[in-house]
Amino acid sequence: MGVLTRVWQRIRRRRRPASSVELLQRAERYRREGRFEDGAALARDVLGREPKNALALLLGGYLHAALRDSRAARAAFRAVLALDPEHPRAMLALARIAFEDGEVGPATQLLEKALRIYPDFPEALALLDATRAVAGEPAPVVDSAASGTLMARLGQIPRPEGTRECLLLTTDGVLLLAHPATATRDALAVHLARVASLGSATLARAGLGALRRASVSANPGTTFIAIEGRHVLALTLPPETTVAAGQSQAAELWTRLAAEVRA
Amino acid sequence: MSPEARAVPTTAGVVSRAAAVRGILGNLARIPGVRGGLLIASDGFVIASSLPPEIPLDPLAALATTLGRELELGTGKLNRGMVSIAFFSADDGSVFLGPSPMGFVLLLADRQADVSVMRAEFRKALDTLQAAWRAGDHTGGRL
């Protein structure tokens, strides 16, 4: 083959636009590299050519989810399911987004459907276990008068010095004590119950046993969580508090609260 | 047909800026008491793993991502700032979970592990990850 022929072939190859498969392979490679924006752009290019390319929709959905754009991800996974109503990965991905948005019922239904079609689906099984364990909405208080009395008694128990926030709740999200009594205390109780359930499920999947203690460090302070039977105590202390000191203070406070709860 | 049969086709042998991130995870795995770690994207995709083979990777990644997102979204919605490190402890060991530019990092520790040392090392690793990400040209060229 002559030099000119080789040069011409190279030029032709360069000019040939990448196929959809090549673009998606590149997008997948970018996903593995953490280059989510670049990957999403390629998936969009493919969808520009083939709006019903299920692979491009799925990969685009994953990349939007990786970029924490739940709305775009949800739309992409829904489009996959419109093309293939039994697509297991799209059902799992959509279930995860529904769960993140607090839609526990729809998430559970999607996971159950995926598992009916594909019983051997480990991620769906793990998530289904977690969705069944967590609280979706704040659980109704059966006797508000009795609950109010208990809350008042618990509120009188001295809390550690420097306490920024203190919540006691049941594992299904019923609030027993909130200090201070902020407007978001019920939503916070549900969030803490979900964190405790998911933390517990994660530890169990790793073969480490049931959740006993946790700590979550954020800008305003560190929240020390103690799980005792069906109760979750969350004590937020200043950020400089060490884990050992915080857990010890949470344990001491739980001892005092437990006496009142049992009474 | 298994769910995997419909997964997106992959390209093997990719060298990327994720290699640097994997290196950071590898260093964490060498801390005494660490059983392994995971780097997961926010969609649950496992970017790197150094978990022992007896631990089921995908279910753990799915749960860790969901937990990470709950912490991220919950604290955001409730104006609790940004989570820097979360630590969960059980009878037989513990789990550290922290945010990274790519998603989340999870570390598994033995029961005997020195939690305060691990916490400090984990925080350092998260900072290094952040710095490595910032130092990159965001197209993967430098990493």
mmCIF file of C-alpha atoms in Angstrom:
data_model
loop_
_atom_site.group_PDB
_atom_site.id
_atom_site.type_symbol
_atom_site.label_atom_id
_atom_site.label_comp_id
_atom_site.label_asym_id
_atom_site.label_seq_id
_atom_site.Cartn_x
_atom_site.Cartn_y
_atom_site.Cartn_z
ATOM 1 C CA MET A 1 0.000 0.000 0.000
ATOM 2 C CA GLY A 2 1.399 3.344 -1.021
ATOM 3 C CA VAL A 3 2.088 6.204 1.344
ATOM 4 C CA LEU A 4 -0.594 8.348 -0.278
ATOM 5 C CA THR A 5 -3.206 5.596 0.139
ATOM 6 C CA ARG A 6 -2.362 5.247 3.835
ATOM 7 C CA VAL A 7 -2.545 9.011 4.381
ATOM 8 C CA TRP A 8 -5.886 9.164 2.553
ATOM 9 C CA GLN A 9 -7.293 6.308 4.637
ATOM 10 C CA ARG A 10 -6.182 8.030 7.832
ATOM 11 C CA ILE A 11 -7.832 11.269 6.745
ATOM 12 C CA ARG A 12 -11.040 9.419 5.884
ATOM 13 C CA ARG A 13 -10.994 7.649 9.259
ATOM 14 C CA ARG A 14 -10.557 10.980 11.016
ATOM 15 C CA ARG A 15 -13.477 12.468 9.177
ATOM 16 C CA ARG A 16 -15.783 9.533 9.882
ATOM 17 C CA PRO A 17 -18.043 10.579 12.733
ATOM 18 C CA ALA A 18 -17.912 8.294 15.749
ATOM 19 C CA SER A 19 -20.741 5.786 15.834
ATOM 20 C CA SER A 20 -23.292 5.779 18.652
ATOM 21 C CA VAL A 21 -21.699 2.639 20.071
ATOM 22 C CA GLU A 22 -18.287 4.308 20.113
ATOM 23 C CA LEU A 23 -19.698 7.406 21.765
ATOM 24 C CA LEU A 24 -21.433 5.334 24.431
ATOM 25 C CA GLN A 25 -18.276 3.340 25.087
ATOM 26 C CA ARG A 26 -16.431 6.601 25.541
ATOM 27 C CA ALA A 27 -19.190 7.915 27.820
ATOM 28 C CA GLU A 28 -18.934 4.743 29.907
ATOM 29 C CA ARG A 29 -15.163 5.203 30.137
ATOM 30 C CA TYR A 30 -15.683 8.768 31.330
ATOM 31 C CA ARG A 31 -18.102 7.467 33.929
ATOM 32 C CA ARG A 32 -15.411 5.129 35.254
ATOM 33 C CA GLU A 33 -13.008 8.058 35.387
ATOM 34 C CA GLY A 34 -15.468 10.243 37.278
ATOM 35 C CA ARG A 35 -15.804 12.603 34.303
ATOM 36 C CA PHE A 36 -19.561 12.679 34.625
ATOM 37 C CA GLU A 37 -20.208 15.947 32.717
ATOM 38 C CA ASP A 38 -18.189 14.735 29.735
ATOM 39 C CA GLY A 39 -19.970 11.389 29.780
ATOM 40 C CA ALA A 40 -23.402 13.040 30.017
ATOM 41 C CA ALA A 41 -22.568 15.271 27.039
ATOM 42 C CA LEU A 42 -21.751 12.209 24.921
ATOM 43 C CA ALA A 43 -24.953 10.453 25.968
ATOM 44 C CA ARG A 44 -26.823 13.608 24.930
ATOM 45 C CA ASP A 45 -25.070 13.536 21.545
ATOM 46 C CA VAL A 46 -26.261 9.978 20.963
ATOM 47 C CA LEU A 47 -29.795 10.876 22.029
ATOM 48 C CA GLY A 48 -29.697 13.780 19.576
ATOM 49 C CA ARG A 49 -29.236 11.202 16.826
ATOM 50 C CA GLU A 50 -31.329 8.395 18.318
ATOM 51 C CA PRO A 51 -33.864 9.682 20.854
ATOM 52 C CA LYS A 52 -35.030 6.152 21.644
ATOM 53 C CA ASN A 53 -31.607 4.622 22.273
ATOM 54 C CA ALA A 54 -32.287 2.861 25.583
ATOM 55 C CA LEU A 55 -28.599 2.444 26.356
ATOM 56 C CA ALA A 56 -27.961 6.171 25.916
ATOM 57 C CA LEU A 57 -30.987 6.991 28.076
ATOM 58 C CA LEU A 58 -29.831 4.588 30.788
ATOM 59 C CA LEU A 59 -26.236 5.780 30.774
ATOM 60 C CA GLY A 60 -27.412 9.386 30.657
ATOM 61 C CA GLY A 61 -29.632 8.671 33.663
ATOM 62 C CA TYR A 62 -26.719 7.206 35.600
ATOM 63 C CA LEU A 63 -24.533 10.181 34.762
ATOM 64 C CA HIS A 64 -27.225 12.665 35.791
ATOM 65 C CA ALA A 65 -27.631 10.764 39.065
ATOM 66 C CA ALA A 66 -23.862 10.847 39.564
ATOM 67 C CA LEU A 67 -24.042 14.609 39.023
ATOM 68 C CA ARG A 68 -26.804 14.677 41.657
ATOM 69 C CA ASP A 69 -29.349 15.937 39.116
ATOM 70 C CA SER A 70 -32.240 13.761 40.273
ATOM 71 C CA ARG A 71 -34.838 15.396 38.060
ATOM 72 C CA ALA A 72 -32.926 14.717 34.805
ATOM 73 C CA ALA A 73 -31.994 11.228 36.008
ATOM 74 C CA ARG A 74 -35.610 10.407 36.856
ATOM 75 C CA ALA A 75 -36.768 11.563 33.398
ATOM 76 C CA ALA A 76 -34.110 9.405 31.717
ATOM 77 C CA PHE A 77 -34.974 6.267 33.692
ATOM 78 C CA ARG A 78 -38.695 6.810 33.058
ATOM 79 C CA ALA A 79 -37.937 7.058 29.337
ATOM 80 C CA VAL A 80 -36.064 3.728 29.529
ATOM 81 C CA LEU A 81 -39.067 2.117 31.221
ATOM 82 C CA ALA A 82 -41.385 3.572 28.584
ATOM 83 C CA LEU A 83 -39.340 1.666 25.993
ATOM 84 C CA ASP A 84 -38.838 -1.447 28.123
ATOM 85 C CA PRO A 85 -41.213 -1.641 31.124
ATOM 86 C CA GLU A 86 -39.263 -4.536 32.652
ATOM 87 C CA HIS A 87 -35.801 -2.995 32.543
ATOM 88 C CA PRO A 88 -34.348 -4.023 35.930
ATOM 89 C CA ARG A 89 -31.592 -1.412 36.147
ATOM 90 C CA ALA A 90 -33.976 1.418 35.276
ATOM 91 C CA MET A 91 -36.411 0.181 37.938
ATOM 92 C CA LEU A 92 -33.618 0.018 40.521
ATOM 93 C CA ALA A 93 -32.335 3.472 39.612
ATOM 94 C CA LEU A 94 -35.815 4.979 39.697
ATOM 95 C CA ALA A 95 -36.523 3.271 43.029
ATOM 96 C CA ARG A 96 -33.364 4.780 44.471
ATOM 97 C CA ILE A 97 -34.385 8.286 43.391
ATOM 98 C CA ALA A 98 -37.918 7.797 44.731
ATOM 99 C CA PHE A 99 -36.465 6.649 48.049
ATOM 100 C CA GLU A 100 -34.158 9.677 48.201
ATOM 101 C CA ASP A 101 -37.191 11.894 47.682
ATOM 102 C CA GLY A 102 -38.980 10.236 50.605
ATOM 103 C CA GLU A 103 -41.358 8.273 48.350
ATOM 104 C CA VAL A 104 -40.911 4.994 50.191
ATOM 105 C CA GLY A 105 -44.092 3.376 48.812
ATOM 106 C CA PRO A 106 -43.282 3.873 45.095
ATOM 107 C CA ALA A 107 -39.658 2.859 45.729
ATOM 108 C CA THR A 108 -40.786 -0.375 47.385
ATOM 109 C CA GLN A 109 -43.223 -1.139 44.546
ATOM 110 C CA LEU A 110 -40.518 -0.681 41.905
ATOM 111 C CA LEU A 111 -38.077 -2.897 43.789
ATOM 112 C CA GLU A 112 -40.706 -5.586 44.334
ATOM 113 C CA LYS A 113 -41.553 -5.517 40.624
ATOM 114 C CA ALA A 114 -37.878 -5.770 39.640
ATOM 115 C CA LEU A 115 -37.435 -8.717 41.993
ATOM 116 C CA ARG A 116 -40.527 -10.491 40.678
ATOM 117 C CA ILE A 117 -38.954 -10.441 37.221
ATOM 118 C CA TYR A 118 -35.333 -10.903 38.321
ATOM 119 C CA PRO A 119 -35.312 -12.643 41.718
ATOM 120 C CA ASP A 120 -31.499 -12.771 41.769
ATOM 121 C CA PHE A 121 -30.853 -9.035 41.920
ATOM 122 C CA PRO A 122 -28.627 -8.327 44.957
ATOM 123 C CA GLU A 123 -28.780 -4.523 44.918
ATOM 124 C CA ALA A 124 -32.563 -4.537 44.629
ATOM 125 C CA LEU A 125 -32.803 -7.026 47.503
ATOM 126 C CA ALA A 126 -30.531 -4.908 49.690
ATOM 127 C CA LEU A 127 -32.461 -1.727 48.943
ATOM 128 C CA LEU A 128 -35.794 -3.422 49.472
ATOM 129 C CA ASP A 129 -34.672 -4.550 52.930
ATOM 130 C CA ALA A 130 -33.695 -0.969 53.673
ATOM 131 C CA THR A 131 -36.913 0.586 52.339
ATOM 132 C CA ARG A 132 -39.001 -1.804 54.425
ATOM 133 C CA ALA A 133 -37.064 -0.831 57.536
ATOM 134 C CA VAL A 134 -37.207 2.939 57.229
ATOM 135 C CA ALA A 135 -39.835 5.444 58.149
ATOM 136 C CA GLY A 136 -41.462 7.242 55.246
ATOM 137 C CA GLU A 137 -43.743 9.727 56.915
ATOM 138 C CA PRO A 138 -43.681 10.769 60.567
ATOM 139 C CA ALA A 139 -45.489 7.989 62.425
ATOM 140 C CA PRO A 140 -48.784 9.094 64.006
ATOM 141 C CA VAL A 141 -48.728 9.686 67.722
ATOM 142 C CA VAL A 142 -51.338 7.456 69.310
ATOM 143 C CA ASP A 143 -52.009 9.488 72.443
ATOM 144 C CA SER A 144 -50.900 13.091 72.058
ATOM 145 C CA ALA A 145 -51.653 14.008 75.716
ATOM 146 C CA ALA A 146 -49.534 11.150 77.085
ATOM 147 C CA SER A 147 -46.866 11.933 74.495
ATOM 148 C CA GLY A 148 -46.864 15.607 75.529
ATOM 149 C CA THR A 149 -46.468 14.665 79.197
ATOM 150 C CA LEU A 150 -43.567 12.340 78.433
ATOM 151 C CA MET A 151 -41.945 15.006 76.254
ATOM 152 C CA ALA A 152 -42.254 17.551 79.078
ATOM 153 C CA ARG A 153 -40.706 15.101 81.601
ATOM 154 C CA LEU A 154 -37.873 14.220 79.218
ATOM 155 C CA GLY A 155 -37.287 17.922 78.535
ATOM 156 C CA GLN A 156 -36.507 18.502 82.232
ATOM 157 C CA ILE A 157 -33.646 16.024 82.277
ATOM 158 C CA PRO A 158 -30.342 17.895 82.227
ATOM 159 C CA ARG A 159 -28.424 17.697 78.981
ATOM 160 C CA PRO A 160 -24.629 17.890 78.584
ATOM 161 C CA GLU A 161 -23.089 21.346 78.613
ATOM 162 C CA GLY A 162 -22.756 22.775 75.120
ATOM 163 C CA THR A 163 -25.663 20.734 73.717
ATOM 164 C CA ARG A 164 -26.799 22.315 70.478
ATOM 165 C CA GLU A 165 -29.626 19.946 69.773
ATOM 166 C CA CYS A 166 -31.048 16.836 71.373
ATOM 167 C CA LEU A 167 -33.654 14.480 69.922
ATOM 168 C CA LEU A 168 -35.030 11.230 71.227
ATOM 169 C CA LEU A 169 -37.193 9.199 68.878
ATOM 170 C CA THR A 170 -38.341 5.708 68.177
ATOM 171 C CA THR A 171 -36.783 3.777 65.291
ATOM 172 C CA ASP A 172 -39.952 4.389 63.262
ATOM 173 C CA GLY A 173 -39.560 8.142 63.594
ATOM 174 C CA VAL A 174 -41.928 9.070 66.453
ATOM 175 C CA LEU A 175 -40.464 12.028 68.286
ATOM 176 C CA LEU A 176 -40.282 11.773 72.098
ATOM 177 C CA LEU A 177 -38.035 14.731 72.849
ATOM 178 C CA ALA A 178 -36.812 17.692 70.802
ATOM 179 C CA HIS A 179 -34.589 20.393 72.208
ATOM 180 C CA PRO A 180 -34.841 23.042 70.934
ATOM 181 C CA ALA A 181 -38.370 22.538 69.625
ATOM 182 C CA THR A 182 -37.721 23.766 66.088
ATOM 183 C CA ALA A 183 -40.306 23.838 63.293
ATOM 184 C CA THR A 184 -38.383 21.115 61.442
ATOM 185 C CA ARG A 185 -38.143 18.707 64.400
ATOM 186 C CA ASP A 186 -40.542 16.113 62.929
ATOM 187 C CA ALA A 187 -38.738 16.107 59.583
ATOM 188 C CA LEU A 188 -35.442 15.837 61.451
ATOM 189 C CA ALA A 189 -36.768 12.853 63.421
ATOM 190 C CA VAL A 190 -37.725 11.083 60.184
ATOM 191 C CA HIS A 191 -34.298 11.864 58.715
ATOM 192 C CA LEU A 192 -32.530 10.499 61.804
ATOM 193 C CA ALA A 193 -34.662 7.350 61.769
ATOM 194 C CA ARG A 194 -33.766 6.811 58.093
ATOM 195 C CA VAL A 195 -30.057 7.385 58.797
ATOM 196 C CA ALA A 196 -30.197 4.877 61.658
ATOM 197 C CA SER A 197 -31.994 2.276 59.495
ATOM 198 C CA LEU A 198 -29.685 2.722 56.520
ATOM 199 C CA GLY A 199 -26.590 2.736 58.758
ATOM 200 C CA SER A 200 -27.797 -0.459 60.348
ATOM 201 C CA ALA A 201 -28.472 -2.081 56.953
ATOM 202 C CA THR A 202 -25.027 -1.032 55.677
ATOM 203 C CA LEU A 203 -23.255 -2.487 58.722
ATOM 204 C CA ALA A 204 -25.277 -5.688 58.439
ATOM 205 C CA ARG A 205 -24.396 -6.090 54.726
ATOM 206 C CA ALA A 206 -20.734 -5.651 55.632
ATOM 207 C CA GLY A 207 -21.135 -8.452 58.187
ATOM 208 C CA LEU A 208 -20.365 -6.202 61.148
ATOM 209 C CA GLY A 209 -23.582 -6.599 63.155
ATOM 210 C CA ALA A 210 -26.271 -4.210 64.323
ATOM 211 C CA LEU A 211 -25.780 -0.465 64.653
ATOM 212 C CA ARG A 212 -24.931 0.669 68.193
ATOM 213 C CA ARG A 213 -23.352 4.123 67.865
ATOM 214 C CA ALA A 214 -22.905 6.697 65.132
ATOM 215 C CA SER A 215 -21.578 10.178 64.684
ATOM 216 C CA VAL A 216 -22.231 12.609 61.879
ATOM 217 C CA SER A 217 -19.965 15.643 61.571
ATOM 218 C CA ALA A 218 -21.372 18.675 59.808
ATOM 219 C CA ASN A 219 -20.617 22.401 59.863
ATOM 220 C CA PRO A 220 -22.639 23.345 62.971
ATOM 221 C CA GLY A 221 -21.441 20.417 65.101
ATOM 222 C CA THR A 222 -21.184 16.679 65.480
ATOM 223 C CA THR A 223 -24.312 14.640 66.112
ATOM 224 C CA PHE A 224 -23.691 11.596 68.292
ATOM 225 C CA ILE A 225 -26.281 8.885 67.845
ATOM 226 C CA ALA A 226 -26.972 6.055 70.258
ATOM 227 C CA ILE A 227 -29.321 3.210 69.366
ATOM 228 C CA GLU A 228 -30.904 1.467 72.330
ATOM 229 C CA GLY A 229 -33.529 -1.110 71.437
ATOM 230 C CA ARG A 230 -36.322 0.777 69.672
ATOM 231 C CA HIS A 231 -34.975 4.207 70.602
ATOM 232 C CA VAL A 232 -32.621 6.574 68.828
ATOM 233 C CA LEU A 233 -30.911 9.364 70.748
ATOM 234 C CA ALA A 234 -29.229 12.122 68.725
ATOM 235 C CA LEU A 235 -27.126 14.618 70.623
ATOM 236 C CA THR A 236 -25.457 17.465 68.720
ATOM 237 C CA LEU A 237 -22.377 18.890 70.386
ATOM 238 C CA PRO A 238 -19.833 21.518 69.267
ATOM 239 C CA PRO A 239 -17.568 20.425 66.379
ATOM 240 C CA GLU A 240 -14.467 20.251 68.568
ATOM 241 C CA THR A 241 -15.980 17.446 70.727
ATOM 242 C CA THR A 242 -14.020 14.215 70.319
ATOM 243 C CA VAL A 243 -15.828 11.042 69.292
ATOM 244 C CA ALA A 244 -14.993 9.349 72.598
ATOM 245 C CA ALA A 245 -16.285 12.293 74.658
ATOM 246 C CA GLY A 246 -19.408 12.719 72.543
ATOM 247 C CA GLN A 247 -20.326 9.057 72.644
ATOM 248 C CA SER A 248 -19.736 8.921 76.376
ATOM 249 C CA GLN A 249 -21.999 11.970 76.925
ATOM 250 C CA ALA A 250 -24.689 10.486 74.686
ATOM 251 C CA ALA A 251 -24.522 7.205 76.622
ATOM 252 C CA GLU A 252 -24.828 9.006 79.968
ATOM 253 C CA LEU A 253 -27.759 11.066 78.735
ATOM 254 C CA TRP A 254 -29.479 7.940 77.411
ATOM 255 C CA THR A 255 -29.176 6.315 80.851
ATOM 256 C CA ARG A 256 -31.014 9.277 82.403
ATOM 257 C CA LEU A 257 -33.634 9.427 79.620
ATOM 258 C CA ALA A 258 -34.198 5.671 79.631
ATOM 259 C CA ALA A 259 -35.224 5.723 83.283
ATOM 260 C CA GLU A 260 -37.920 8.280 82.432
ATOM 261 C CA VAL A 261 -39.059 6.514 79.242
ATOM 262 C CA ARG A 262 -39.453 3.212 81.116
ATOM 263 C CA ALA A 263 -41.278 4.951 83.973
ATOM 264 C CA MET B 1 -31.753 -13.201 32.005
ATOM 265 C CA SER B 2 -29.849 -11.564 34.837
ATOM 266 C CA PRO B 3 -30.006 -7.805 35.466
ATOM 267 C CA GLU B 4 -26.322 -7.614 34.484
ATOM 268 C CA ALA B 5 -27.100 -8.851 30.981
ATOM 269 C CA ARG B 6 -28.581 -5.449 30.161
ATOM 270 C CA ALA B 7 -25.754 -3.428 31.674
ATOM 271 C CA VAL B 8 -23.914 -0.833 29.610
ATOM 272 C CA PRO B 9 -20.906 -2.302 27.751
ATOM 273 C CA THR B 10 -17.578 -1.323 29.292
ATOM 274 C CA THR B 11 -14.100 -0.621 28.041
ATOM 275 C CA ALA B 12 -11.293 -2.381 29.893
ATOM 276 C CA GLY B 13 -7.839 -1.038 30.656
ATOM 277 C CA VAL B 14 -8.733 2.595 31.096
ATOM 278 C CA VAL B 15 -6.080 4.834 32.635
ATOM 279 C CA SER B 16 -7.588 7.968 34.172
ATOM 280 C CA ARG B 17 -7.471 10.588 36.849
ATOM 281 C CA ALA B 18 -9.476 8.047 38.804
ATOM 282 C CA ALA B 19 -6.152 6.193 39.090
ATOM 283 C CA ALA B 20 -4.939 8.832 41.541
ATOM 284 C CA VAL B 21 -8.163 8.496 43.473
ATOM 285 C CA ARG B 22 -7.762 4.712 43.529
ATOM 286 C CA GLY B 23 -4.250 5.245 44.875
ATOM 287 C CA ILE B 24 -5.662 7.247 47.786
ATOM 288 C CA LEU B 25 -8.117 4.446 48.509
ATOM 289 C CA GLY B 26 -5.257 1.937 48.354
ATOM 290 C CA ASN B 27 -3.304 3.939 50.918
ATOM 291 C CA LEU B 28 -6.306 3.998 53.233
ATOM 292 C CA ALA B 29 -6.569 0.227 52.977
ATOM 293 C CA ARG B 30 -3.055 -0.083 54.420
ATOM 294 C CA ILE B 31 -3.998 1.559 57.742
ATOM 295 C CA PRO B 32 -3.976 -1.085 60.497
ATOM 296 C CA GLY B 33 -7.500 -2.237 61.232
ATOM 297 C CA VAL B 34 -8.931 -1.266 57.840
ATOM 298 C CA ARG B 35 -10.680 -4.143 56.102
ATOM 299 C CA GLY B 36 -11.226 -2.318 52.830
ATOM 300 C CA GLY B 37 -12.833 0.615 51.134
ATOM 301 C CA LEU B 38 -15.063 1.724 48.320
ATOM 302 C CA LEU B 39 -15.284 4.741 46.096
ATOM 303 C CA ILE B 40 -18.828 5.047 44.797
ATOM 304 C CA ALA B 41 -20.486 7.524 42.462
ATOM 305 C CA SER B 42 -23.753 9.122 43.618
ATOM 306 C CA ASP B 43 -25.690 6.713 41.380
ATOM 307 C CA GLY B 44 -24.229 3.696 43.195
ATOM 308 C CA PHE B 45 -21.630 2.897 40.541
ATOM 309 C CA VAL B 46 -18.462 1.431 42.067
ATOM 310 C CA ILE B 47 -15.454 3.374 40.797
ATOM 311 C CA ALA B 48 -12.877 1.609 42.972
ATOM 312 C CA SER B 49 -12.971 -1.098 45.599
ATOM 313 C CA SER B 50 -10.550 -2.776 47.948
ATOM 314 C CA LEU B 51 -13.088 -4.851 49.854
ATOM 315 C CA PRO B 52 -12.339 -8.416 50.910
ATOM 316 C CA PRO B 53 -14.006 -10.912 48.544
ATOM 317 C CA GLU B 54 -16.401 -12.265 51.177
ATOM 318 C CA ILE B 55 -18.215 -8.916 51.357
ATOM 319 C CA PRO B 56 -20.876 -8.542 48.623
ATOM 320 C CA LEU B 57 -19.798 -5.461 46.705
ATOM 321 C CA ASP B 58 -22.895 -4.289 44.824
ATOM 322 C CA PRO B 59 -25.459 -4.535 47.650
ATOM 323 C CA LEU B 60 -23.073 -2.750 50.014
ATOM 324 C CA ALA B 61 -22.418 -0.035 47.433
ATOM 325 C CA ALA B 62 -26.175 0.396 46.864
ATOM 326 C CA LEU B 63 -26.819 0.841 50.586
ATOM 327 C CA ALA B 64 -23.794 3.062 51.187
ATOM 328 C CA THR B 65 -24.851 5.367 48.348
ATOM 329 C CA THR B 66 -28.398 5.555 49.656
ATOM 330 C CA LEU B 67 -27.059 6.339 53.126
ATOM 331 C CA GLY B 68 -24.690 8.950 51.704
ATOM 332 C CA ARG B 69 -27.493 10.594 49.758
ATOM 333 C CA GLU B 70 -29.767 10.568 52.820
ATOM 334 C CA LEU B 71 -27.066 12.349 54.831
ATOM 335 C CA GLU B 72 -26.413 14.790 52.011
ATOM 336 C CA LEU B 73 -30.049 15.587 51.226
ATOM 337 C CA GLY B 74 -31.315 15.445 54.823
ATOM 338 C CA THR B 75 -28.760 17.846 56.216
ATOM 339 C CA GLY B 76 -29.235 20.118 53.205
ATOM 340 C CA LYS B 77 -33.029 20.223 53.499
ATOM 341 C CA LEU B 78 -32.863 20.795 57.234
ATOM 342 C CA ASN B 79 -30.166 23.495 57.003
ATOM 343 C CA ARG B 80 -27.678 21.394 58.936
ATOM 344 C CA GLY B 81 -24.749 22.327 56.707
ATOM 345 C CA MET B 82 -22.643 19.807 54.855
ATOM 346 C CA VAL B 83 -21.696 16.423 56.244
ATOM 347 C CA SER B 84 -17.932 15.943 56.419
ATOM 348 C CA ILE B 85 -17.660 12.471 57.988
ATOM 349 C CA ALA B 86 -20.182 9.934 59.234
ATOM 350 C CA PHE B 87 -19.204 7.010 61.429
ATOM 351 C CA PHE B 88 -21.352 3.956 62.211
ATOM 352 C CA SER B 89 -20.279 1.406 64.749
ATOM 353 C CA ALA B 90 -21.477 -2.138 65.461
ATOM 354 C CA ASP B 91 -20.267 -4.984 67.679
ATOM 355 C CA ASP B 92 -17.922 -6.434 65.056
ATOM 356 C CA GLY B 93 -16.556 -3.307 63.407
ATOM 357 C CA SER B 94 -17.398 0.059 61.997
ATOM 358 C CA VAL B 95 -17.965 2.025 58.819
ATOM 359 C CA PHE B 96 -16.763 5.494 57.880
ATOM 360 C CA LEU B 97 -18.555 7.335 55.110
ATOM 361 C CA GLY B 98 -17.535 10.655 53.611
ATOM 362 C CA PRO B 99 -18.319 12.766 50.568
ATOM 363 C CA SER B 100 -15.910 13.054 47.657
ATOM 364 C CA PRO B 101 -16.085 15.012 44.396
ATOM 365 C CA MET B 102 -16.905 11.728 42.636
ATOM 366 C CA GLY B 103 -19.553 10.601 45.118
ATOM 367 C CA PHE B 104 -18.789 8.857 48.406
ATOM 368 C CA VAL B 105 -15.925 7.024 50.081
ATOM 369 C CA LEU B 106 -16.655 4.159 52.441
ATOM 370 C CA LEU B 107 -14.144 2.534 54.751
ATOM 371 C CA LEU B 108 -14.680 -0.647 56.755
ATOM 372 C CA ALA B 109 -12.798 -1.100 60.009
ATOM 373 C CA ASP B 110 -12.230 -4.052 62.320
ATOM 374 C CA ARG B 111 -13.524 -4.087 65.853
ATOM 375 C CA GLN B 112 -9.945 -3.628 67.131
ATOM 376 C CA ALA B 113 -9.195 -0.609 64.923
ATOM 377 C CA ASP B 114 -8.180 2.638 66.587
ATOM 378 C CA VAL B 115 -11.190 4.722 65.597
ATOM 379 C CA SER B 116 -9.625 8.107 66.338
ATOM 380 C CA VAL B 117 -6.548 7.319 64.219
ATOM 381 C CA MET B 118 -8.748 6.036 61.416
ATOM 382 C CA ARG B 119 -10.981 9.057 61.586
ATOM 383 C CA ALA B 120 -7.991 11.389 61.276
ATOM 384 C CA GLU B 121 -6.574 9.385 58.358
ATOM 385 C CA PHE B 122 -9.969 9.239 56.676
ATOM 386 C CA ARG B 123 -10.398 12.987 56.971
ATOM 387 C CA LYS B 124 -6.914 13.476 55.525
ATOM 388 C CA ALA B 125 -7.749 11.160 52.628
ATOM 389 C CA LEU B 126 -10.974 13.046 51.880
ATOM 390 C CA ASP B 127 -9.018 16.326 51.860
ATOM 391 C CA THR B 128 -6.400 14.780 49.562
ATOM 392 C CA LEU B 129 -9.145 13.582 47.232
ATOM 393 C CA GLN B 130 -10.628 17.051 47.120
ATOM 394 C CA ALA B 131 -7.228 18.597 46.440
ATOM 395 C CA ALA B 132 -6.428 15.998 43.760
ATOM 396 C CA TRP B 133 -9.714 16.758 42.078
ATOM 397 C CA ARG B 134 -9.119 20.497 42.157
ATOM 398 C CA ALA B 135 -5.560 20.076 40.854
ATOM 399 C CA GLY B 136 -6.862 18.186 37.838
ATOM 400 C CA ASP B 137 -7.845 19.984 34.689
ATOM 401 C CA HIS B 138 -11.352 18.483 34.939
ATOM 402 C CA THR B 139 -10.875 16.660 31.709
ATOM 403 C CA GLY B 140 -8.741 13.957 33.253
ATOM 404 C CA GLY B 141 -5.535 15.136 31.621
ATOM 405 C CA ARG B 142 -3.433 15.748 34.689
ATOM 406 C CA LEU B 143 -4.650 12.857 36.731
#
